Amino acid sequence: MASHIILPKEEEEEEGLGVAVEADHDSPEPPRYQAEPVPKALPFSATCVRISRDSYPNLRALRNASAVSLRDDDADFVKLEEGDYGYVLDDVQHLTDYLPELPTFPNPLQDHPAYSTVKQYFVNADDTVPEKVVVQKNSPRGVHFRRAGPRQRVYFEPEDVKACIVTCGGLCPGLNTVIRELVCGLSHMYNVNDVFGIQNGYKGFYSSNYLPMTPKSVNDIHKRGGTVLGTSRGGHDTRKIVDNIQDRGINQVYIIGGDGTQKGAYEIFKEIRRRGLKVAVAGIPKTIDNDIAVIDKSFGFDTAVEEAQRAIDAAHVEASSAENGIGLVKLMGRYSGFIAMCATLASRDVDCCLIPESPFYLEGEGGLFEYIERRLKENNHMVIVVAEGAGQDLIAKSIPAADQLDASGNKLLLDVGLWLTHKIKDYCKSKKMEMTIKYIDPTYMIRAIPSNASDNVYCTLLAHSAIHGAMAGYSSTVGMVHGRHAYIPFHRVTSTRNKVKITDRMWARLLSSTNQPSFLTQKDIDEAREADRLANRPPVPAGTSELREHTEKHPASESANGSGDVQEPLASESPRPHQPATVFAATTTSAPASSATTCVEDSRTLEDDMGATGPPETPERDTETPPQEAEETERTKEEKQKPEQPETPERSEPPPRAAEHARADDAQPAADVDTFNPDGCTTPQPAHGSEWPDDHGSSSSPRREKTKPEPEPAGASGKRPDVASSSKFNLFAFRSFSRDKKKGEKSGVALAATAEGRAPSQQDRPAQGKTWEEADKDKGKKARWKRFWK
Ligand SMILES: Nc1ncnc2c1ncn2[C@@H]1O[C@H](COP(=O)(O)OP(=O)(O)OP(=O)(O)O)[C@@H](O)[C@H]1O
Ligand SMILES: O=P(O)(O)OC[C@H]1O[C@](O)(CO)[C@@H](O)[C@@H]1O
Ligand SMILES: [Mg+2]
């Protein structure tokens, strides 16, 4: 009888693919691995084709490989391996890359009573995880990452391992769980008992005693917030750190921290490699802001979003208990507004969410003040959520303050919550509006709590993945990519930052959930699209001159080369004209429901702008044409074709504003098409790779108590129509259009006559011997010929 062990997805394995320890519990037990003659283990990396980006021979593969710009010195550490069908592995560093003759040992897990019963517990050495799971026919395929997990052969004997753990940067729920699971995992899985804690971040390597850690000493720490090891910013001195690692005989370094910390880990690894030390470096990404690139989400993020609900609930209670009450909640998010966005979507009590990625303005049509006034009139109260990095450009204008940096070089932010509170108060006073505003800042309270159940599980798996990787000789960051754990090269997570994409579906869902104005001008939208396009450009060759040229050309992508710590929020420099864009890409407003043809074309254009390389109906491009060029050619083609389009009433050019409406509206039905995701992770995704639930934007949630008035028809009052309601209007229009079209399939001619308010005449009837459908076709043909000769 086979034993039934229910495994988390990470451990599940397709039969036959893995290198089985036990192929089948019913079959006689196969001989133990060490009983067989052990071939000299050849790590996969040793078989890799090492390709520098300067000399990359195949442009197509290069384009598919990466949208990441690299610094020259980072390019030396890139290990790309090409396979068939555009497969590219962006591999991680391995000890044998610089110490080729290292001996290997059987993994002690094979004799472990807990693990040896598990079918195929060891991952196949060739298993990889794709960076992109949603691709189009002609779009770049992205790269693959090495799958995390235990290997059959390891590069350390348990009794030789001396491991250390350090936590750096800001706090985050789950830090203690990761520490605990590293200590327990090393001990329980690999019999490693020499584990030390480094106190107070990077500087602890050279300025504090190392703390011995045992499973017993860490047993309960996951129930506490913060980090038992202490943390700090600044103090990264690569040479001193590696001197200490070397002097103390440490050979596995586990580094838990955010983007800055991972950059530090990379520097440590490079120095270790330069010195030829047999030391594995494992980075475990930590950030409450969820701003680390590539990975689905960072640990502690779920806990933070959950805890933020309590603050939002309190704000809602305060606001709804007062006349014209406003509850304002500030949440963390220096450059990325994920916590604010997800807490807003989860709560349904929020009327407005402001994040660093989406610039906003206060006064004038479509501004925040106008919206507040309207919302209070409609509902008597409102809740605003603001991410700490939002509106920094606006504050800087009204409170001139010298830019200050923390010890790690991060910009210190001004308190947007306090500033907004005063601004709103002043505005209401000037309008003689009675109101009460309560400002809640729960930021540090959220960060300080222990992690919730799902984060605890995630932390455990991350710790285990890190241990398996280090034991197998890899140096990398670990993380979940589309629900599978992977080893990700350091350069991948340090060269870009994960941000909310305001041109993506998730932000559109938020806008339609809150009904807030998008605050975006057409310029903002264009800039955001351009940024998306740049993020999806082919990689920049490592050659200095080309890189420099590229960086000068595209300053927006500067942050992508990893040169600067601070990345300004998108479009923050642009002055905020008091003219709102009347649309937000895929969600907005009212328009004539007739332009179905434009619908197809424009939604395609939208997809193009967001990084897709072309519509399915376009002929396949020459694979060697760089996508930017190809895209431009495509656009030029389209533009050239435009004047030749027939001047039917549906296709006549609307005035600029109406054209925007039409474009956004027309994109609406196509909004179900997933937007292209050049970074592999624009919005955090739930574990197991499923899409975000599509009903985030639904206003019918039982939790949403407030009633929203029915939208006025577009243009009726000259006011900007509500985003969500007008989207529904458009969806309705689209549906009725489809219904009509179906009927028209029976007889468009007859239908046209009916629409004109007359019975189908003899003229409308099909010619003798012809069906209604054939008559329709004939009519279409005639019209086309007419247009052609014209
Ligand atoms: N480019 C870099 N090179 C080497 N070390 C760095 C670099 N950037 C930051 N560090 C070091 O990493 C540590 C943590 O950095 P930082 O304070 O920016 O926090 P973080 O890891 O980004 O976490 P978070 O921002 O989520 O709180 C600091 O000790 C800092 O000195
Ligand atoms: O006050 P500290 O410790 O510098 O941390 C504040 C920063 O840390 C973060 O939580 C990132 O870890 C940011 O959201 C925030 O700006
Ligand atoms: Mg950081």
Tab-separated table of N, CA, C and O and ligand atoms in Angstrom, residues 233 258-260 291 334 410 497, ligand 3:
chain	number	residue	atom	x	y	z
A	233	ARG	N	21.044	49.822	9.463
A	233	ARG	CA	21.291	50.325	8.105
A	233	ARG	C	22.733	50.813	8.054
A	233	ARG	O	23.310	51.171	9.077
A	258	GLY	N	16.522	43.407	2.525
A	258	GLY	CA	15.867	43.966	1.343
A	258	GLY	C	16.808	44.182	0.169
A	258	GLY	O	17.874	43.552	0.076
A	259	ASP	N	16.415	45.094	-0.705
A	259	ASP	CA	17.196	45.316	-1.925
A	259	ASP	C	18.624	45.754	-1.607
A	259	ASP	O	19.589	45.250	-2.205
A	260	GLY	N	18.765	46.664	-0.636
A	260	GLY	CA	20.105	47.114	-0.242
A	260	GLY	C	20.920	45.953	0.286
A	260	GLY	O	22.086	45.758	-0.088
A	291	ASP	N	9.081	45.295	-2.687
A	291	ASP	CA	9.668	45.967	-3.850
A	291	ASP	C	10.818	45.182	-4.478
A	291	ASP	O	11.542	45.710	-5.310
A	334	ARG	N	7.923	52.892	0.397
A	334	ARG	CA	8.800	54.019	0.071
A	334	ARG	C	8.721	54.357	-1.425
A	334	ARG	O	8.487	55.484	-1.794
A	410	ASN	N	19.357	55.694	1.770
A	410	ASN	CA	17.963	55.840	1.334
A	410	ASN	C	17.464	57.232	1.715
A	410	ASN	O	17.784	57.733	2.797
A	497	ARG	N	13.608	47.338	-9.436
A	497	ARG	CA	12.755	47.348	-8.250
A	497	ARG	C	11.332	47.007	-8.673
A	497	ARG	O	10.858	47.455	-9.711
B	3	MG	MG	15.485	48.936	0.596
